[in-house]
mmCIF file of C-alpha atoms in Angstrom:
data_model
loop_
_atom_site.group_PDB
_atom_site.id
_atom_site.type_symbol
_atom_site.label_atom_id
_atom_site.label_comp_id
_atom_site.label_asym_id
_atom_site.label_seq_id
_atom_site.Cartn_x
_atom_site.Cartn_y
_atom_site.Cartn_z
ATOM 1 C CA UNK A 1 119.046 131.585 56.824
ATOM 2 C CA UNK A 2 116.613 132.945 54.474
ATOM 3 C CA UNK A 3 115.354 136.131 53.134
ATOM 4 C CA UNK A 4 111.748 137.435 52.912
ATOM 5 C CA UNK A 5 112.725 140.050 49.941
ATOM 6 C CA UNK A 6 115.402 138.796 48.262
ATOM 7 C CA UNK A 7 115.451 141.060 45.557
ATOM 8 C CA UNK A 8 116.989 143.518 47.858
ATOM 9 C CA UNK A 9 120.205 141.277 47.733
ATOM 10 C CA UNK A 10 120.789 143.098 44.316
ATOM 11 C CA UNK A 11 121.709 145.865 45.316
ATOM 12 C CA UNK A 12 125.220 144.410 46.515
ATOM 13 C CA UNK A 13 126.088 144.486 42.736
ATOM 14 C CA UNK A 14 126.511 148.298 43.555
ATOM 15 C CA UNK A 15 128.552 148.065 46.507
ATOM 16 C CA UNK A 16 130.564 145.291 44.723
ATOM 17 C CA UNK A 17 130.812 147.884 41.514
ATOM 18 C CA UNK A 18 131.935 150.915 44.290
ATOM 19 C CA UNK A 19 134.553 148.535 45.194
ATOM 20 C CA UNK A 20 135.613 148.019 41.707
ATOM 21 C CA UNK A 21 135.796 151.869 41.286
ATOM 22 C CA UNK A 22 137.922 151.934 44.568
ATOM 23 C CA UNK A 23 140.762 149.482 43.404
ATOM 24 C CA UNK A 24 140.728 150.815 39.446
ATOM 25 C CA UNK A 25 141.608 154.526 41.129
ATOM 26 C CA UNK A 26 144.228 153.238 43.064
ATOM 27 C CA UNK A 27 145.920 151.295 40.029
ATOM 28 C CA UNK A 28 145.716 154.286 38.208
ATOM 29 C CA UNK A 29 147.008 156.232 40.807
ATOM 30 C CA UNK A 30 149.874 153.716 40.887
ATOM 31 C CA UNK A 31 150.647 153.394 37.223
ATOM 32 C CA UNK A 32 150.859 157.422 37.457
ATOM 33 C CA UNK A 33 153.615 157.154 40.338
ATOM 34 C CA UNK A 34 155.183 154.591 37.929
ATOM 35 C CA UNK A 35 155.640 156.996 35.156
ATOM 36 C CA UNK A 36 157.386 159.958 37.566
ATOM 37 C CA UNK A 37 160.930 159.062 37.114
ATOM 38 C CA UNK A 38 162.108 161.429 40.243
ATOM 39 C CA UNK A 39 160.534 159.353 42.990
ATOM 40 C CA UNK A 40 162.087 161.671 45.837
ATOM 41 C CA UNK A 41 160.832 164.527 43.922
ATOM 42 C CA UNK A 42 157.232 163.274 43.621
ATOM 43 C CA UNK A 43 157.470 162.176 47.390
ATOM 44 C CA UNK A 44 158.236 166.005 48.461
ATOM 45 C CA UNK A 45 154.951 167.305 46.355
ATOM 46 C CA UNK A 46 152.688 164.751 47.067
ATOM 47 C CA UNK A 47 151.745 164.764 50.964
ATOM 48 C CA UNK A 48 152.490 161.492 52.633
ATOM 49 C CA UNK A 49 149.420 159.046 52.908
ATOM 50 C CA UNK A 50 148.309 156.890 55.546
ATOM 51 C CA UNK A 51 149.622 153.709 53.002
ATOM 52 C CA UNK A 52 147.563 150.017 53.412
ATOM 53 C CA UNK A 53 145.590 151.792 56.219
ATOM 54 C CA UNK A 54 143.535 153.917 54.146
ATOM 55 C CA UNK A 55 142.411 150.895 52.064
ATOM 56 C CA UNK A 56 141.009 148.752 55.387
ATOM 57 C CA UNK A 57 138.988 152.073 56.042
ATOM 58 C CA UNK A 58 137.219 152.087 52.748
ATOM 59 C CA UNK A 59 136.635 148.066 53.386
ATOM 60 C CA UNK A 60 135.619 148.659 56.571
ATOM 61 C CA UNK A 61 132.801 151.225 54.619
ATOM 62 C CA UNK A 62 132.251 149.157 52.120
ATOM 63 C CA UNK A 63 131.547 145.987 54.047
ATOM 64 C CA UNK A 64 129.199 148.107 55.755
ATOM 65 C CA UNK A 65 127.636 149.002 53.576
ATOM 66 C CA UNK A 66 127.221 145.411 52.226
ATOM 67 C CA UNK A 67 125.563 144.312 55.274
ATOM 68 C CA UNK A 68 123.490 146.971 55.269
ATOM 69 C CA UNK A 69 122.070 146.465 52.063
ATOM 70 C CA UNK A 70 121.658 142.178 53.207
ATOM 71 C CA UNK A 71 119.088 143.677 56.010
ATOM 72 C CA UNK A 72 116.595 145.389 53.792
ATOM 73 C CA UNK A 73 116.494 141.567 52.180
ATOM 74 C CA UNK A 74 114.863 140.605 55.509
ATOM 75 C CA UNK A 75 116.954 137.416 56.409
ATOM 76 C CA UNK A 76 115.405 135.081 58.776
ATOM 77 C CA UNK A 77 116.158 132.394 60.932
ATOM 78 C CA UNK A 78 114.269 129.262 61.897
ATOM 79 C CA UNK A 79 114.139 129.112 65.933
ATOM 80 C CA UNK A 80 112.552 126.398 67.813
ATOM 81 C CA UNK A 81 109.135 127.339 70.081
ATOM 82 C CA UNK A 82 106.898 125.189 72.202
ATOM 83 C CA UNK A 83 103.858 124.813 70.353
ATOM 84 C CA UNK A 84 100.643 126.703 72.032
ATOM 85 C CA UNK A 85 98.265 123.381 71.842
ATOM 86 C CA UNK A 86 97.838 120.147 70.787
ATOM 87 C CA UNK A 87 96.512 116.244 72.122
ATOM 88 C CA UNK A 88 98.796 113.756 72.326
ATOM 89 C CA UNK A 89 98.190 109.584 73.371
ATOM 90 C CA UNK A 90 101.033 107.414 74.731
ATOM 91 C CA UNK A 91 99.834 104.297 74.292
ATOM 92 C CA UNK A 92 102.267 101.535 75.716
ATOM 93 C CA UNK A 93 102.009 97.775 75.322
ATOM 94 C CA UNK A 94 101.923 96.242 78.643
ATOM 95 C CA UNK A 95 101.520 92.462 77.345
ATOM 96 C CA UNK A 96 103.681 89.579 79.149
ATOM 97 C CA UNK A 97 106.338 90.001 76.705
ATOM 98 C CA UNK A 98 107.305 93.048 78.421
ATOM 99 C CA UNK A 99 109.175 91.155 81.546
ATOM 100 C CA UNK A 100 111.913 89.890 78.623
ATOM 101 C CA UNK A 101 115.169 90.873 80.452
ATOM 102 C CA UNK A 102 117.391 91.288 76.794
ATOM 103 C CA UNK A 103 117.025 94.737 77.648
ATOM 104 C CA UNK A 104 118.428 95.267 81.606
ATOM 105 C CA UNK A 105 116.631 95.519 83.705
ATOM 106 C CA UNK A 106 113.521 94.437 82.096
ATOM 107 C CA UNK A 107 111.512 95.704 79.360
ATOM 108 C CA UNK A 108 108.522 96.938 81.166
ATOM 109 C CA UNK A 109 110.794 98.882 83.723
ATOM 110 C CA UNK A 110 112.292 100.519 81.066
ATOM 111 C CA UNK A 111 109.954 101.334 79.493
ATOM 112 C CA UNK A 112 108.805 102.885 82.436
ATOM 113 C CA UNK A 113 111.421 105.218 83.245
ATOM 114 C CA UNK A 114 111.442 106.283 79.776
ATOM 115 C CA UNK A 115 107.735 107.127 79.070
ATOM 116 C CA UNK A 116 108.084 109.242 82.142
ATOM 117 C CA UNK A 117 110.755 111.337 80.632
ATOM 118 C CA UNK A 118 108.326 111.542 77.660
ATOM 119 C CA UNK A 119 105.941 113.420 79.955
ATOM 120 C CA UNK A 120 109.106 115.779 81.199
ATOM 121 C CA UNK A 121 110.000 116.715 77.416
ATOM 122 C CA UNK A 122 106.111 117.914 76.014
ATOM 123 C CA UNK A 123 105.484 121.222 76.693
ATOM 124 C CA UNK A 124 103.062 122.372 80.094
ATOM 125 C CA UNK A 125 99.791 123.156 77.550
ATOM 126 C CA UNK A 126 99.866 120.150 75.536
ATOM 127 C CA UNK A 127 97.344 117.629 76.679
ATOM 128 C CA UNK A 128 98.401 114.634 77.392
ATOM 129 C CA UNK A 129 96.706 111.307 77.402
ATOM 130 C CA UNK A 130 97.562 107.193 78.210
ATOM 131 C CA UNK A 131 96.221 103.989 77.195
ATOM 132 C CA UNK A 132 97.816 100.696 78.276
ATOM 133 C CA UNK A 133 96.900 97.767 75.995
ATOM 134 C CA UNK A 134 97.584 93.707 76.104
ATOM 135 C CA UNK A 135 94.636 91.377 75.416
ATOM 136 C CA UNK A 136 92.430 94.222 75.396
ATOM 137 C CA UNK A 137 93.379 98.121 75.207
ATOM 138 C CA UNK A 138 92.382 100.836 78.105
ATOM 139 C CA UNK A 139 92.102 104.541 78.604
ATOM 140 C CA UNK A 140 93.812 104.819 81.781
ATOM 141 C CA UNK A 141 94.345 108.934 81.802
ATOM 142 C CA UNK A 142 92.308 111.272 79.077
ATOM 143 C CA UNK A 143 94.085 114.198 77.460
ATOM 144 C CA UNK A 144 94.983 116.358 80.385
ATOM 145 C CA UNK A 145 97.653 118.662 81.157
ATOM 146 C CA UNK A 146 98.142 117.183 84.593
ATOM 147 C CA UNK A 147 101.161 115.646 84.391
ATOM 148 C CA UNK A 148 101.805 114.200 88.093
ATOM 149 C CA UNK A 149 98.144 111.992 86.507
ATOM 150 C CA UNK A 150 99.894 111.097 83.487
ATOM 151 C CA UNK A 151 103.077 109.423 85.872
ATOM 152 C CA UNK A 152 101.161 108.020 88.583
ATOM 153 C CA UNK A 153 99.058 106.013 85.914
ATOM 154 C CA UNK A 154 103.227 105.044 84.478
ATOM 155 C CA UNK A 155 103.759 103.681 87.719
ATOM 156 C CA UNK A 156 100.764 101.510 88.331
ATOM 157 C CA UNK A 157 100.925 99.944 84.948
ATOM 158 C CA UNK A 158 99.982 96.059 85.398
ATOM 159 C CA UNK A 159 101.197 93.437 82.736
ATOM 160 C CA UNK A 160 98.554 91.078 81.191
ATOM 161 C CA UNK A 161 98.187 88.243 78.239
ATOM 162 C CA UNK A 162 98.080 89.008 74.487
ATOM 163 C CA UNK A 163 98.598 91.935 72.207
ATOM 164 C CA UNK A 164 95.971 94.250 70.575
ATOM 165 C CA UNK A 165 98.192 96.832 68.491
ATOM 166 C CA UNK A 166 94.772 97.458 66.621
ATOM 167 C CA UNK A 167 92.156 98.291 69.399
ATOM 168 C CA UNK A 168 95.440 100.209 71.044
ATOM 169 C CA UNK A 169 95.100 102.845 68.025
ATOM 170 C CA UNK A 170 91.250 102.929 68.088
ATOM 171 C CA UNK A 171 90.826 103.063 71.699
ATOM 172 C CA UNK A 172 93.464 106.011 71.245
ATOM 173 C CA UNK A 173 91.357 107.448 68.557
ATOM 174 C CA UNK A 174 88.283 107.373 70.808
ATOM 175 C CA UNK A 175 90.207 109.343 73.903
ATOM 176 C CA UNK A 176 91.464 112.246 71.119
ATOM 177 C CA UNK A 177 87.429 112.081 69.872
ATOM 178 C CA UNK A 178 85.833 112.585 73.250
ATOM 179 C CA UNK A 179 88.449 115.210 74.281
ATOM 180 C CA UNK A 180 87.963 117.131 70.719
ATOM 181 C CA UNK A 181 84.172 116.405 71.788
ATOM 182 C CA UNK A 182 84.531 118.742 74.855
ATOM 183 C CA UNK A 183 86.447 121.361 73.221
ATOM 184 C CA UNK A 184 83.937 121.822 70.236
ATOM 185 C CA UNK A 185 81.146 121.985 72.620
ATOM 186 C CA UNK A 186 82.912 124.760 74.214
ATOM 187 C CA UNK A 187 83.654 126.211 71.031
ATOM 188 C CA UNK A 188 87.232 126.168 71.177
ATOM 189 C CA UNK A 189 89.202 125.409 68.052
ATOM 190 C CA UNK A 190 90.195 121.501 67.780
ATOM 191 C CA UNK A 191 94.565 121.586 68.456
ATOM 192 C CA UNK A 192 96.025 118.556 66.271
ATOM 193 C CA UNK A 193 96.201 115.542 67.690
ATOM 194 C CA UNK A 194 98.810 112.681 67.329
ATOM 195 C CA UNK A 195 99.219 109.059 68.620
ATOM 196 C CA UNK A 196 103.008 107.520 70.296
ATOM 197 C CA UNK A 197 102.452 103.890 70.442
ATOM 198 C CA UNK A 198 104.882 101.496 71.505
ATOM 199 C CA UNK A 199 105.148 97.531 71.284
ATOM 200 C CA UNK A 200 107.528 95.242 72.045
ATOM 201 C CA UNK A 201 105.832 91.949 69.879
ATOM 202 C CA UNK A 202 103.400 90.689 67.388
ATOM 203 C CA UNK A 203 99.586 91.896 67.319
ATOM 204 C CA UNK A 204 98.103 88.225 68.966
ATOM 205 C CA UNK A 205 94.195 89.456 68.771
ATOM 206 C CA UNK A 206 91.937 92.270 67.944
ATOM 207 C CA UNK A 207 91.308 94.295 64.909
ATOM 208 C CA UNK A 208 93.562 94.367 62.185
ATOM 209 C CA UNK A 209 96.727 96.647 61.439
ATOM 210 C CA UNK A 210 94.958 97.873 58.516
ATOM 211 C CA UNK A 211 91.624 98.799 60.319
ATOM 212 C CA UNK A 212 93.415 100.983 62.604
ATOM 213 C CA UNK A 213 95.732 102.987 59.726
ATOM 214 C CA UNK A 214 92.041 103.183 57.767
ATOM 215 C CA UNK A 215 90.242 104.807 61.017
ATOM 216 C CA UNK A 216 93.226 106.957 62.152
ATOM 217 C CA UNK A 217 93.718 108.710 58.312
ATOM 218 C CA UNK A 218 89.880 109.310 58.423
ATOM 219 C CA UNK A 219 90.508 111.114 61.910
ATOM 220 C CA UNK A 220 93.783 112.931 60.230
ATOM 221 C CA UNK A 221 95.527 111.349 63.062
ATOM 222 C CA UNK A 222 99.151 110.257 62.525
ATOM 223 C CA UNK A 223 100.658 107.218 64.745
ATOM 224 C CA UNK A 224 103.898 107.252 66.087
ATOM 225 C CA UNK A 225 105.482 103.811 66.742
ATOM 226 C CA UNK A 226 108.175 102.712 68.625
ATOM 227 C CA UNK A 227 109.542 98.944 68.434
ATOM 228 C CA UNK A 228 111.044 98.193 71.675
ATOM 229 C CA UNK A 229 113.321 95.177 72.178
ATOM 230 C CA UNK A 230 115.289 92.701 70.692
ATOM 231 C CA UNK A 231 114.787 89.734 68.190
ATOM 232 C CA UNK A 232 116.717 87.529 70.524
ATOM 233 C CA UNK A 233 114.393 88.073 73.761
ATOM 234 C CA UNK A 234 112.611 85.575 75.425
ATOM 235 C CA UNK A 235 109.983 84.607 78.015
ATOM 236 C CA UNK A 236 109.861 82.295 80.446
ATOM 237 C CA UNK A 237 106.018 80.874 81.159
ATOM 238 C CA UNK A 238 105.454 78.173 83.043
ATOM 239 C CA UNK A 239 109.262 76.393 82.578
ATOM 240 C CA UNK A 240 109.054 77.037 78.805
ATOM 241 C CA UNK A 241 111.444 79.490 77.228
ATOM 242 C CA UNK A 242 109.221 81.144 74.130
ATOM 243 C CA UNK A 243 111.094 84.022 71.990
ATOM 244 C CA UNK A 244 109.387 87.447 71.755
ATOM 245 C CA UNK A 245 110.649 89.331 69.094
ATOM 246 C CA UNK A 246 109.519 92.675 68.323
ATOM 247 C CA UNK A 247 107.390 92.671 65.453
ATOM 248 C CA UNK A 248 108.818 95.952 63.355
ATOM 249 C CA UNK A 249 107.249 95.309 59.729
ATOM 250 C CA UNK A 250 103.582 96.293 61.075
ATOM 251 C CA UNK A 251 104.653 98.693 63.377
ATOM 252 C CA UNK A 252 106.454 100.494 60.721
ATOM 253 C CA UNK A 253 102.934 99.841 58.053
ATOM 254 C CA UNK A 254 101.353 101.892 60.529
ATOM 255 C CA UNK A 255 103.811 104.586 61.092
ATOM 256 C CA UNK A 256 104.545 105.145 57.244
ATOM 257 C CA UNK A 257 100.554 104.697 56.457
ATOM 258 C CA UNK A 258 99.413 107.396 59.121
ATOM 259 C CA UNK A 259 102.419 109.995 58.482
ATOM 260 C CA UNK A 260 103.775 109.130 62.024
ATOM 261 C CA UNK A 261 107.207 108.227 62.404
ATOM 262 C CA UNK A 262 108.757 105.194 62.752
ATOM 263 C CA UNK A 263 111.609 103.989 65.535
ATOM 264 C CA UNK A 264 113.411 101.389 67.283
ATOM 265 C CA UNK A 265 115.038 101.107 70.329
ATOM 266 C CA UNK A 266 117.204 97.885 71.781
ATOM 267 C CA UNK A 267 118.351 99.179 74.581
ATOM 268 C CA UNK A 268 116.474 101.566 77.437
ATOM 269 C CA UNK A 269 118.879 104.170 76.711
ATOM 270 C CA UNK A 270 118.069 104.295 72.764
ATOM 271 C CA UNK A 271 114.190 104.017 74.079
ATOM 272 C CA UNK A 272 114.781 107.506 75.963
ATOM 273 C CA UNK A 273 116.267 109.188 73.144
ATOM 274 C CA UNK A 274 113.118 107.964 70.926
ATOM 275 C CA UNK A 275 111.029 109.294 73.458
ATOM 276 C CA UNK A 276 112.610 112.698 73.920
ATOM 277 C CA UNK A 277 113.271 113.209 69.808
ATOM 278 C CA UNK A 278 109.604 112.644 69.827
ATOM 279 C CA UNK A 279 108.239 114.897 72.257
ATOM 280 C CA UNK A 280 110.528 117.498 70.545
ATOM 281 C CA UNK A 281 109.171 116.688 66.701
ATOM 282 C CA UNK A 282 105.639 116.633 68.337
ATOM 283 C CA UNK A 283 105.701 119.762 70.973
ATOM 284 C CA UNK A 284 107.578 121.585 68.996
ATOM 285 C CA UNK A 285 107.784 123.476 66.199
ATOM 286 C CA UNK A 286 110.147 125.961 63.964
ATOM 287 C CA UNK A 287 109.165 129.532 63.628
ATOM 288 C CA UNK A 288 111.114 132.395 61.037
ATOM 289 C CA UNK A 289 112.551 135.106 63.134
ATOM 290 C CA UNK A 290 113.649 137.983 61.645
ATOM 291 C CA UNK A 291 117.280 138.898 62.481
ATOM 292 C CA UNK A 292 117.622 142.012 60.108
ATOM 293 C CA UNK A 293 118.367 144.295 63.062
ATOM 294 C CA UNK A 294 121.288 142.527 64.104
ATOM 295 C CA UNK A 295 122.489 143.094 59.791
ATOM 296 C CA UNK A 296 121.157 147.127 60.753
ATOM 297 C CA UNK A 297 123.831 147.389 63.687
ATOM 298 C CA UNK A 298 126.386 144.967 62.534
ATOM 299 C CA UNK A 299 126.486 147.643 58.959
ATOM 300 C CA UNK A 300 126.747 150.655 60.899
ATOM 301 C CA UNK A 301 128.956 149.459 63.007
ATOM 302 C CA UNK A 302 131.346 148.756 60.547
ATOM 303 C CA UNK A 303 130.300 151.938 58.711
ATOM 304 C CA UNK A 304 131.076 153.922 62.075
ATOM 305 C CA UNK A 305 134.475 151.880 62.101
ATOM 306 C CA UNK A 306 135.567 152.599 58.585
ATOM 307 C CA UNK A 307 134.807 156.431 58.632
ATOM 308 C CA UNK A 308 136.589 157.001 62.462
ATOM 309 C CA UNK A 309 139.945 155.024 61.000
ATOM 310 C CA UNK A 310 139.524 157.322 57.809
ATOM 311 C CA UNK A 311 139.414 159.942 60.105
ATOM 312 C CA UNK A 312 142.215 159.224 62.163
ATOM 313 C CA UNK A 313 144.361 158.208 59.559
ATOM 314 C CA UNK A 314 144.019 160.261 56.903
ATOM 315 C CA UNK A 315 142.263 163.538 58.218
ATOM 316 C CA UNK A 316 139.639 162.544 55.600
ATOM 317 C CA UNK A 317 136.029 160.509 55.431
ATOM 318 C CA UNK A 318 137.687 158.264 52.798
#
């Protein structure tokens, strides 16, 4: 919680002094009755009071009054809110690595499932694009905020030889370009744009690691990486077992170089809980709400409380 005026807060240094004045006239009060020696005397010409209830009455003011004086401080609250716009690219490595069974029941069909559920999380107005890469890297649905496009292309993914991690980000770069393209023309304002990628191996051709981080800060672009599998999976081509482990030093260059964020998954399940912290950090964001009206009834309704037992108890306000 935090407060837009803070300064108001010191004002509880005189309800915290009123307080003070409160219990300093009841010890005097007390040190008088201590100094009567004819207690059933004293009780016969003082009327009886209402005793420990009369003090909860005045707390019940007094904390009133306290929370009162927190909601002229204006205390806030972060709350979470779908954010109006923005262009986001999945781009998902569909190289031959991605049959590997270490992760059940295969790496591609997990992935799968799971960048479908990516879809489900991001709010209805983002746009949403996808680009499949292997050898070479392909814009298979531009920003859009059709989303029954965005999982037919899922399910029609087709596995192929090699690994481009660097034309994946600038073919990426070139769908968020021609979609900003469109936008500008129209003379909308731009939404930001981000970039998931996930990859399961080592970059085998294309450009460079460092190309891609160079081209996506000069586009203010941050990647998002995943690294999805295991170090002890393997492939079986043409008889020949060959390991495919994930390659998670360049996918987590990119990540820290671009201001993305970097994750792994080993297992399908921790690959759809990357996916859906994701589309929360990136189709989301936090908001201040005010919450000083709640403060305004909660102090008047002790208030109310504290003057209605005073009342009741001792025929009195206080």
């Amino acid at each position: 919680m935090t407060f837009q005026s803070p300064w108001w807060l010191l004002a509880l240094i005189a309800v915290v002094a009123l307080a003070g004045l409160y219990v300093l006239l009841q010890l005097r009060r007390a040190r008088y009755a201590a100094r009567f020696t004819n207690v059933a005397l004293l009780g016969s010409l003082v009327p009886k009071r209402a005793g420990w209830r009369r003090h909860v009455a005045f707390g019940l003011v007094c904390l009133g009054l306290g929370v009162l004086v927190v909601s002229l401080a204006a205390p806030s609250t972060e709350i979470r809110v779908p954010r109006e716009r923005a262009t986001v690219i999945m781009a998902v490595d569909v190289s031959l690595s991605m049959q590997a069974t270490d992760i059940e029941p295969d790496r591609f069909s997990a992935m799968q499932v799971a960048a479908k559920e990516f879809v489900e999380v991001l709010p209805a107005r983002i746009n949403l694009g996808l680009v499949s890469f292997a050898g070479t890297a392909s814009t298979l649905v531009t920003p859009t905020t059709d989303r029954d496009e965005v999982r037919t292309a899922i399910d029609n993914l087709q596995l192929a030889e090699a690994t481009a991690i660097g034309d994946a980000v600038f073919t990426s770069l070139t769908a968020i370009t021609n979609f900003q393209s469109t936008l500008d023309s129209a003379g909308e304002e731009l939404p930001p744009a981000r970039i998931v990628l996930l990859s399961d191996g080592y970059s085998t051709v294309g450009r460079e690691a460092t190309q891609a981080v160079d081209a996506a800060n000069a586009a203010q672009v941050p990647v998002s990486t995943i690294a999805f599998g295991t170090d002890y999976g393997t492939l079986d081509l043409n008889g020949e077992t060959v390991p495919v482990p994930v390659d998670r030093s360049t996918l987590e260059q990119i990540a820290d170089d671009t201001g993305g964020s970097y994750s792994e998954a080993a297992t399908a399940k921790e690959l759809e809980q990357v996916y859906e912290d994701l589309g929360s950090q990136i189709g989301y964001t936090s908001e201040p709400h005010d919450i000083s009206p709640w403060f305004v009834r909660g102090g008047l309704l002790f208030a109310f409380l504290g003057i209605v037992a005073s009342l009741l108890w001792t025929n009195r306000l206080l």
